[in-house]
Coordinates of N, CA and C and ligand atoms in Angstrom, one line a residue:
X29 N -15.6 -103.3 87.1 CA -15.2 -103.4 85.7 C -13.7 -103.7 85.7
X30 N -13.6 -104.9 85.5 CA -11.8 -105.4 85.8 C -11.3 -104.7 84.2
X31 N -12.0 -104.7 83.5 CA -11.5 -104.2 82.1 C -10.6 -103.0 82.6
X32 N -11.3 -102.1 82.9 CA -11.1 -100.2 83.2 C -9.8 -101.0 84.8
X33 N -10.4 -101.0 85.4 CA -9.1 -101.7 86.6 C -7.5 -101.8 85.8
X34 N -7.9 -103.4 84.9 CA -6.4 -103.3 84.2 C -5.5 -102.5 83.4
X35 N -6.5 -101.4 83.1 CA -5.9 -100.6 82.3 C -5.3 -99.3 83.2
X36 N -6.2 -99.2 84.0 CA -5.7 -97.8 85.0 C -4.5 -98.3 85.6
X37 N -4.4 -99.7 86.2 CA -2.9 -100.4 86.3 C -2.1 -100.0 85.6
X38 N -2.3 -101.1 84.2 CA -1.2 -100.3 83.0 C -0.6 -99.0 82.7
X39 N -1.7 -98.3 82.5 CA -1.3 -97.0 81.6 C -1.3 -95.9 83.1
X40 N -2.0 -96.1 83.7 CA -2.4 -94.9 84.3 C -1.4 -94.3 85.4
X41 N -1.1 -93.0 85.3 CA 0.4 -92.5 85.7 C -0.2 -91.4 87.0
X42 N 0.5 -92.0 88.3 CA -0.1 -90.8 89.6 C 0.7 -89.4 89.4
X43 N 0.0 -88.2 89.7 CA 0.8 -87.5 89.8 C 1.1 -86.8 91.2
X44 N 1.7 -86.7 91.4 CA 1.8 -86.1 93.3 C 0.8 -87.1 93.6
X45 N 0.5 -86.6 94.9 CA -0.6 -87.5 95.5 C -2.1 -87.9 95.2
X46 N -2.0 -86.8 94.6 CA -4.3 -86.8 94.5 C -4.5 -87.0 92.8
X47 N -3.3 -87.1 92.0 CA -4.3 -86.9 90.6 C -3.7 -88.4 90.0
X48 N -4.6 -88.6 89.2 CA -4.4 -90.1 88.5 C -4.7 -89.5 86.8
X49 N -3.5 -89.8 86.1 CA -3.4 -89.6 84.8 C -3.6 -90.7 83.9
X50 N -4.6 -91.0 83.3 CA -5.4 -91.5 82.2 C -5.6 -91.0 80.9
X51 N -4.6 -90.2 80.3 CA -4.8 -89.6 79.1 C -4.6 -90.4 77.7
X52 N -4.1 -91.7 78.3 CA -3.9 -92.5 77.2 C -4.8 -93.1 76.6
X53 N -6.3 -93.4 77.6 CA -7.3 -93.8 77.0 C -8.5 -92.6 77.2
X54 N -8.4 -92.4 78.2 CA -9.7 -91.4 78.6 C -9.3 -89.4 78.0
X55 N -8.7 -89.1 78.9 CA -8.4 -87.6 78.6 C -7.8 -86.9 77.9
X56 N -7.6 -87.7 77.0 CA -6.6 -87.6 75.7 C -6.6 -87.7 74.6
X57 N -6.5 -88.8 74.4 CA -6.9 -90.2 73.2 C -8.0 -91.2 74.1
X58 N -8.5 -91.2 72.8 CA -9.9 -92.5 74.2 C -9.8 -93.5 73.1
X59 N -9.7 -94.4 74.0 CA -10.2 -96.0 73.2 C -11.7 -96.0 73.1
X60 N -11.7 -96.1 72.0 CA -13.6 -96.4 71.5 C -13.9 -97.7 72.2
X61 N -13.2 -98.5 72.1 CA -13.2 -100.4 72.6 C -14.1 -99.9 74.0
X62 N -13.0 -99.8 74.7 CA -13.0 -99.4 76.1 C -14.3 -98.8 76.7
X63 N -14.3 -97.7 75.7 CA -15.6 -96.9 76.5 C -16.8 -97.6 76.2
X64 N -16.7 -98.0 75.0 CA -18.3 -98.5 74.5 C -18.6 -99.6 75.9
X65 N -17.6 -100.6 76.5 CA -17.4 -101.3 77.1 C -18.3 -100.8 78.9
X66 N -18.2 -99.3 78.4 CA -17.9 -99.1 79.9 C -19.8 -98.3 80.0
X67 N -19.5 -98.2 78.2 CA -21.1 -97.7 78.6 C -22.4 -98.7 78.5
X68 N -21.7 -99.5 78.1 CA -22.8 -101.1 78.0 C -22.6 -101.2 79.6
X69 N -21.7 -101.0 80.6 CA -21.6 -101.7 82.1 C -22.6 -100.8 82.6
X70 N -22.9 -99.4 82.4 CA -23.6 -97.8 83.0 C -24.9 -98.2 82.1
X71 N -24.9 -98.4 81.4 CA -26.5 -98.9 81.0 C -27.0 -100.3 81.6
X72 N -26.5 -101.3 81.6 CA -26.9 -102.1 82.4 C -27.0 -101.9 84.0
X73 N -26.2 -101.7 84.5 CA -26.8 -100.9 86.2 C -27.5 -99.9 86.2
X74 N -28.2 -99.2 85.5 CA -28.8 -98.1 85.4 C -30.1 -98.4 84.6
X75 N -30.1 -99.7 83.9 CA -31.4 -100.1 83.0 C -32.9 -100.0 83.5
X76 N -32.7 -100.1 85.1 CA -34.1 -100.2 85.7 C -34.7 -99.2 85.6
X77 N -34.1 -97.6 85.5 CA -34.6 -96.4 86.0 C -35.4 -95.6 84.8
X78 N -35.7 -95.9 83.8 CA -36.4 -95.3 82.9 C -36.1 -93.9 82.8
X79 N -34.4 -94.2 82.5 CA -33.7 -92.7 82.0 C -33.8 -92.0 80.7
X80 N -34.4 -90.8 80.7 CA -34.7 -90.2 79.7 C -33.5 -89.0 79.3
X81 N -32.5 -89.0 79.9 CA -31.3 -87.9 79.3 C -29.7 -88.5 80.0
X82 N -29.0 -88.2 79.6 CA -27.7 -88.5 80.0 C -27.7 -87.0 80.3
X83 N -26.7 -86.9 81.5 CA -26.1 -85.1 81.5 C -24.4 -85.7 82.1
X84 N -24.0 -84.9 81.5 CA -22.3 -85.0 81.6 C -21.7 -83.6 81.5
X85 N -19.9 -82.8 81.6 CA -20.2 -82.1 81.3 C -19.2 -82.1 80.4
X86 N -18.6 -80.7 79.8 CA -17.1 -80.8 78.7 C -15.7 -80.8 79.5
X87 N -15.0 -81.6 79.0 CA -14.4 -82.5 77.2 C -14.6 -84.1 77.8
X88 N -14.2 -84.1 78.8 CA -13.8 -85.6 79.4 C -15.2 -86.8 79.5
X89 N -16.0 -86.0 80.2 CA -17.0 -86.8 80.3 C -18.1 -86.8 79.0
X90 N -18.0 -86.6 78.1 CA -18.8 -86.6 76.9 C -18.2 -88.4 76.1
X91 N -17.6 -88.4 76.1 CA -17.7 -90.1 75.3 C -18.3 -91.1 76.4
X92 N -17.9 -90.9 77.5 CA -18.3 -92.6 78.1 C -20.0 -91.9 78.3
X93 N -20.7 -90.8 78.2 CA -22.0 -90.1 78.1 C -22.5 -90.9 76.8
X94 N -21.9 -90.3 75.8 CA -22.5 -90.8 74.5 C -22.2 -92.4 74.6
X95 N -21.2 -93.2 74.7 CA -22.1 -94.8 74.9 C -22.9 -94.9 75.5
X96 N -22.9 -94.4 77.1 CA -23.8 -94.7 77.8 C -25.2 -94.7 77.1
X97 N -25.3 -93.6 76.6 CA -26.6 -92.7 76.2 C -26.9 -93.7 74.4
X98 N -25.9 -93.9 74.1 CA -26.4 -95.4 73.0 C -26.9 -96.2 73.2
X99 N -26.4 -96.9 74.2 CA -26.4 -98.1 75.0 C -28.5 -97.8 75.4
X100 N -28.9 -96.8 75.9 CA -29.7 -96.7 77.0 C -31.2 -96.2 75.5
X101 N -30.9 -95.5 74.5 CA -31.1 -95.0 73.3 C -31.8 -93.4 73.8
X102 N -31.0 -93.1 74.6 CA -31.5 -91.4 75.1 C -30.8 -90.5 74.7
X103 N -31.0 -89.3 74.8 CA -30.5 -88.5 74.4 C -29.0 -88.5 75.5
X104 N -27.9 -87.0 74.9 CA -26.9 -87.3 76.0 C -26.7 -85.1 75.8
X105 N -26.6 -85.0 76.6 CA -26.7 -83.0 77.0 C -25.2 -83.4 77.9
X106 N -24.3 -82.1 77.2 CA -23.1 -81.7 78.1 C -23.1 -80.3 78.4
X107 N -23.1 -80.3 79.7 CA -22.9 -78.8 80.3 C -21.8 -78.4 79.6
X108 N -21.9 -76.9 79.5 CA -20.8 -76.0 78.5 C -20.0 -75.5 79.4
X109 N -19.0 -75.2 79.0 CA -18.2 -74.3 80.2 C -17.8 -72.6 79.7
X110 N -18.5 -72.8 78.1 CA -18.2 -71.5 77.5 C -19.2 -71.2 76.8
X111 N -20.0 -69.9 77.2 CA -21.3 -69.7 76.0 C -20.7 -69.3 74.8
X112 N -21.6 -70.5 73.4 CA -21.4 -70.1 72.2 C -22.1 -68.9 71.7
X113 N -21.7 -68.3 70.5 CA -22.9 -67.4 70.1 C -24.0 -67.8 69.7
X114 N -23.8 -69.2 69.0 CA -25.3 -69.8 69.2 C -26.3 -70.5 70.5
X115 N -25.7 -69.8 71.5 CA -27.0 -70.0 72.7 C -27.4 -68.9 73.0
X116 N -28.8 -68.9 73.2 CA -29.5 -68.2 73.6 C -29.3 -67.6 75.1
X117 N -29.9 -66.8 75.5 CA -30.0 -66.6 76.9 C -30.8 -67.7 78.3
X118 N -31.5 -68.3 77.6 CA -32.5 -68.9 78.2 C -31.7 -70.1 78.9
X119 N -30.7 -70.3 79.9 CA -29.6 -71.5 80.3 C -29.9 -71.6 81.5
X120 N -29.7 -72.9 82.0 CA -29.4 -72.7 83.5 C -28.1 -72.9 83.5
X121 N -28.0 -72.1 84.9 CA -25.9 -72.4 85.1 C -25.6 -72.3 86.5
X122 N -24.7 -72.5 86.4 CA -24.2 -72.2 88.2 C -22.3 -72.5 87.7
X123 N -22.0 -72.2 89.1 CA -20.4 -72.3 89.0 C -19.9 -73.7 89.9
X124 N -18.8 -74.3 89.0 CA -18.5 -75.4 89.6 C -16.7 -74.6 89.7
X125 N -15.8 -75.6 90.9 CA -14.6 -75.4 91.5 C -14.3 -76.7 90.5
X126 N -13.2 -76.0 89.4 CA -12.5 -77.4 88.6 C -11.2 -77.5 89.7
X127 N -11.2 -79.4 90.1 CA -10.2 -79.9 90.6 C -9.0 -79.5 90.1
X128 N -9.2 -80.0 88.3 CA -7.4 -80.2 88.3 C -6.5 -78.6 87.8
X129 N -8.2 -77.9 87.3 CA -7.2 -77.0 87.1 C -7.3 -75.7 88.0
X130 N -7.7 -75.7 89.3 CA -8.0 -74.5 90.0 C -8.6 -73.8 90.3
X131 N -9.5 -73.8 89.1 CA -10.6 -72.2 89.1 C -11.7 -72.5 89.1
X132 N -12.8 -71.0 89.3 CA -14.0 -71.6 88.7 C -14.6 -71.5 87.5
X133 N -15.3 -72.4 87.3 CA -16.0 -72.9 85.9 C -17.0 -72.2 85.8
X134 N -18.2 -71.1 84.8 CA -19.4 -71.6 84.7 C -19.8 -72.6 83.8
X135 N -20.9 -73.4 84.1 CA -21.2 -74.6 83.0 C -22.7 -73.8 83.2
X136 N -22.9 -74.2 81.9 CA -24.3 -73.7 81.5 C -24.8 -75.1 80.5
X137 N -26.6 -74.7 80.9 CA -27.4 -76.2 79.8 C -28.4 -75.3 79.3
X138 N -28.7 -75.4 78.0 CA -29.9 -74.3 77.6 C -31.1 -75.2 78.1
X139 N -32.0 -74.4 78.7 CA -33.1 -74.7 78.8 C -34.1 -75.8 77.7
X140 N -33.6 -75.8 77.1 CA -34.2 -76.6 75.3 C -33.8 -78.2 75.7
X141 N -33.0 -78.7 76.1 CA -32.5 -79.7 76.3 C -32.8 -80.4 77.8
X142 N -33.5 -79.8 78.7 CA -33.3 -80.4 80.4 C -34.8 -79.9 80.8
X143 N -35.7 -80.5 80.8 CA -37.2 -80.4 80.9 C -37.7 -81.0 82.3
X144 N -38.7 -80.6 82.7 CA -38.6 -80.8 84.4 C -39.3 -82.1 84.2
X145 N -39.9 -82.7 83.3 CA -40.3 -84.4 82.9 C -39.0 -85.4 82.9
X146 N -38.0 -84.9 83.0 CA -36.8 -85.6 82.0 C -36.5 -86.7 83.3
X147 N -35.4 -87.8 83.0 CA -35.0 -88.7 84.5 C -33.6 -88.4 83.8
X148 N -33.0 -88.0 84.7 CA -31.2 -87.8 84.5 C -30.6 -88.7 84.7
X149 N -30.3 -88.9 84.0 CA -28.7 -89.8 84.7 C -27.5 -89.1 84.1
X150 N -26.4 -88.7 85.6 CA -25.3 -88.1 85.0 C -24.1 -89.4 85.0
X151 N -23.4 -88.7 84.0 CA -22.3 -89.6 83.8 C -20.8 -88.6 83.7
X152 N -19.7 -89.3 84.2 CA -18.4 -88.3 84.3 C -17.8 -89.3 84.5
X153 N -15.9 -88.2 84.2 CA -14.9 -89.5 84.0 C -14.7 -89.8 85.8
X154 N -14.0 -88.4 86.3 CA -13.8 -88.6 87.7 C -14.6 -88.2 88.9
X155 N -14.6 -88.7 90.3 CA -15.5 -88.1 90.9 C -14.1 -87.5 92.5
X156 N -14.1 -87.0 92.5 CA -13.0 -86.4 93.5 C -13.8 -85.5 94.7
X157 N -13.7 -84.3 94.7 CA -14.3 -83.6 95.9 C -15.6 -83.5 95.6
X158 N -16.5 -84.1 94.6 CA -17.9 -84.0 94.1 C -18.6 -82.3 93.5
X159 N -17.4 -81.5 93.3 CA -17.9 -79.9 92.2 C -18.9 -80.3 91.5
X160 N -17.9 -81.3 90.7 CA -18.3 -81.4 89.2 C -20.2 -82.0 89.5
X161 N -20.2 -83.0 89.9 CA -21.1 -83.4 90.5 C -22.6 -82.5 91.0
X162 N -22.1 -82.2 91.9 CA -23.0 -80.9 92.6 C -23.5 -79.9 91.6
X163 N -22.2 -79.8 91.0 CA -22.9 -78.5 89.6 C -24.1 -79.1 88.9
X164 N -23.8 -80.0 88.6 CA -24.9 -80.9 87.9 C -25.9 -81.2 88.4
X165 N -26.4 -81.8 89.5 CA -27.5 -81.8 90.2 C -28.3 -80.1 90.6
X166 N -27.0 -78.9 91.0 CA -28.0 -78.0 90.8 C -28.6 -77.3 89.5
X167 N -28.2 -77.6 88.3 CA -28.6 -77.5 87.0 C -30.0 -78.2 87.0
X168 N -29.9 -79.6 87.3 CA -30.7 -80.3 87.4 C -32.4 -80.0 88.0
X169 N -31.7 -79.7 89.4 CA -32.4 -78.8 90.4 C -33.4 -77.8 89.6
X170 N -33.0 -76.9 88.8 CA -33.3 -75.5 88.3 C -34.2 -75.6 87.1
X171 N -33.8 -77.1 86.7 CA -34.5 -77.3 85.4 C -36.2 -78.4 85.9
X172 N -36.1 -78.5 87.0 CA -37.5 -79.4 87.6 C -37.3 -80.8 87.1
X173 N -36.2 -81.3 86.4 CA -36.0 -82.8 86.3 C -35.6 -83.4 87.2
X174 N -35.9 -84.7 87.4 CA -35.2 -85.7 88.7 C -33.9 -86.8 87.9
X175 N -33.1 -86.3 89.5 CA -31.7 -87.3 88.8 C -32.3 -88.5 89.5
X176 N -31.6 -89.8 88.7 CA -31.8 -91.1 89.1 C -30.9 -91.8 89.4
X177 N -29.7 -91.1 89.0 CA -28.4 -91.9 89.3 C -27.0 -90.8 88.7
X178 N -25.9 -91.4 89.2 CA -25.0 -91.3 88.6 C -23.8 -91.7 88.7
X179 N -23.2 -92.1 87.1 CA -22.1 -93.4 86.8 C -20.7 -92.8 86.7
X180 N -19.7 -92.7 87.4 CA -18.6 -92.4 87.2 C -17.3 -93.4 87.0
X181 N -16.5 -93.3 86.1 CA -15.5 -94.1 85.3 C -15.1 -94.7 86.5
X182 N -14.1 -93.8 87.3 CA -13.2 -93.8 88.4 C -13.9 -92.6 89.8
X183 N -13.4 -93.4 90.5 CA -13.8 -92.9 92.0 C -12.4 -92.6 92.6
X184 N -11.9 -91.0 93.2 CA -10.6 -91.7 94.1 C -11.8 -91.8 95.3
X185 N -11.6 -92.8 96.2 CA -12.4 -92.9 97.7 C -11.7 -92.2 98.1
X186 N -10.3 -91.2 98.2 CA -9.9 -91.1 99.6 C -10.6 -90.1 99.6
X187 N -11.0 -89.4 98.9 CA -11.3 -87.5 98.4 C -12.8 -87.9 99.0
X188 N -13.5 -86.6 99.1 CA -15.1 -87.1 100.0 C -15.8 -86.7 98.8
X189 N -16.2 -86.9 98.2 CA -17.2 -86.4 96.8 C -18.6 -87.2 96.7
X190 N -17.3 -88.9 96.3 CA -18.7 -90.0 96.5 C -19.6 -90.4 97.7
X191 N -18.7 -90.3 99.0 CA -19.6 -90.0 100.4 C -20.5 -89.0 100.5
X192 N -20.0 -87.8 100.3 CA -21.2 -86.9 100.1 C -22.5 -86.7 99.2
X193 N -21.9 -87.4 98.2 CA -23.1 -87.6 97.3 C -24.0 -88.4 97.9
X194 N -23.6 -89.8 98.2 CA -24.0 -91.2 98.7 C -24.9 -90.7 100.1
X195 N -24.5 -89.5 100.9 CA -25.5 -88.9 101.9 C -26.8 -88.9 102.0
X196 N -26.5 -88.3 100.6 CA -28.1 -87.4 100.2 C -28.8 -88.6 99.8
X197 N -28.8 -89.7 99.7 CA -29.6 -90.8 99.4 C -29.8 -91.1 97.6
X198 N -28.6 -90.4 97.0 CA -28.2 -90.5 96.0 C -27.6 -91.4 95.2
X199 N -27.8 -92.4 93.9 CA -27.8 -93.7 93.6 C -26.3 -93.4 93.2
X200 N -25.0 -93.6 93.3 CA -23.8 -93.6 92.6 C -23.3 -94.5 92.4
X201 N -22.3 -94.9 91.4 CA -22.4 -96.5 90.8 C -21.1 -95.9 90.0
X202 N -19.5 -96.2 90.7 CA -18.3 -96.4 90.0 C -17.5 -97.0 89.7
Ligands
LIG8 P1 -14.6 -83.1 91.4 O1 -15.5 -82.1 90.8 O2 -15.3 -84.4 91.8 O3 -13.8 -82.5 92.5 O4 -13.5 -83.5 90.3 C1 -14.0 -84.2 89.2 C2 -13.5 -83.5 87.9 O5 -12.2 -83.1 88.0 C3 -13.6 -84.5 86.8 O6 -14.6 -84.1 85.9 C4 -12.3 -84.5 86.2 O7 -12.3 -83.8 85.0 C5 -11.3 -83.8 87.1 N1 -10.5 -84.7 87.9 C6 -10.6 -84.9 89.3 N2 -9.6 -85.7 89.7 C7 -8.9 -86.1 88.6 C8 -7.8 -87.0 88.4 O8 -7.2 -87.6 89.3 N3 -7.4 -87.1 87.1 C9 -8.0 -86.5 86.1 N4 -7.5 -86.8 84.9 N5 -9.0 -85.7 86.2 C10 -9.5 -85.5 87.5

């Protein structure tokens, strides 16, 4: 996607060594242009798989989810990182390690939404040491659905995330 390329040129600010700051379109303020762009590119590489759900999780990865998931006309589910009073007990969850901010996360998906019929495809902004990732697949795991892929904005290669995923004989596409 030379589009998302030129722009992470432009705008996109390193910080120390490992983090890449994108807040001007993606983590921040998001260009609607841009992402619709990026979710037409994740639906087209992903068109063959007869995907029945997007899974992403919160704040970042939920827009380039929702075009994708226009684009594809499926539903789009974001893991929570905080139970509302309107969920139920009935969730799967597990704990993910967040990159940028240190800790751990629980993300939780109510069971209502992730059906062991469903074909996943997850979608996220970054893929770094693969947490975020892994959390998702074992959500995935718990709910008896099969993942078919998953589309991430930006890759750093140096970090092992996308190799480890790519191990498992896992479709990744960034
Ligand atoms: P991972 O779980 O793969 O280690 O890290 C991915 C998650 O951490 C992403 O969902 C994203 O929110 C955050 N993240 C990781 N690296 C970066 C980065 O360089 N910049 C920004 N903005 N977020 C990052």
């Amino acid at each position: 996607m030379e589009l998302l390329k030129q722009r992470i040129l432009k705008e996109g600010k390193a910080q120390g060594n490992d983090i890449l700051k994108v807040d001007s379109f993606l983590n921040h303020q998001i260009d609607p242009v841009l992402i619709r762009q990026i979710g037409k590119e994740f639906a087209n590489r992903f068109a063959d798989l007869n995907v029945t759900k997007i899974l992403t999780i919160e704040a970042s990865g939920i827009a380039p989810a929702l075009m994708t998931g226009l684009e594809l006309g499926v539903p789009v589910v974001f893991a929570k990182k905080s139970k509302a009073v309107t969920m139920d007990e009935s969730v799967y969850s597990t704990v993910v390690k967040s990159f940028t901010k240190q800790q751990n996360v629980e993300i939780m998906v109510s069971k209502d939404y992730l059906k062991s019929d469903d074909r996943v495809l997850i979608i996220d902004d970054f893929l770094a040491r693969g947490q975020a990732c892994f959390g998702l697949i074992d959500i995935i795991n718990q709910s008896g659905a099969e993942l078919v892929g998953i589309g991430i904005l930006i890759e750093k290669g140096f970090q092992p995330g996308g190799r480890e995923i790519r191990k498992l004989g896992i479709r990744v596409e960034t």
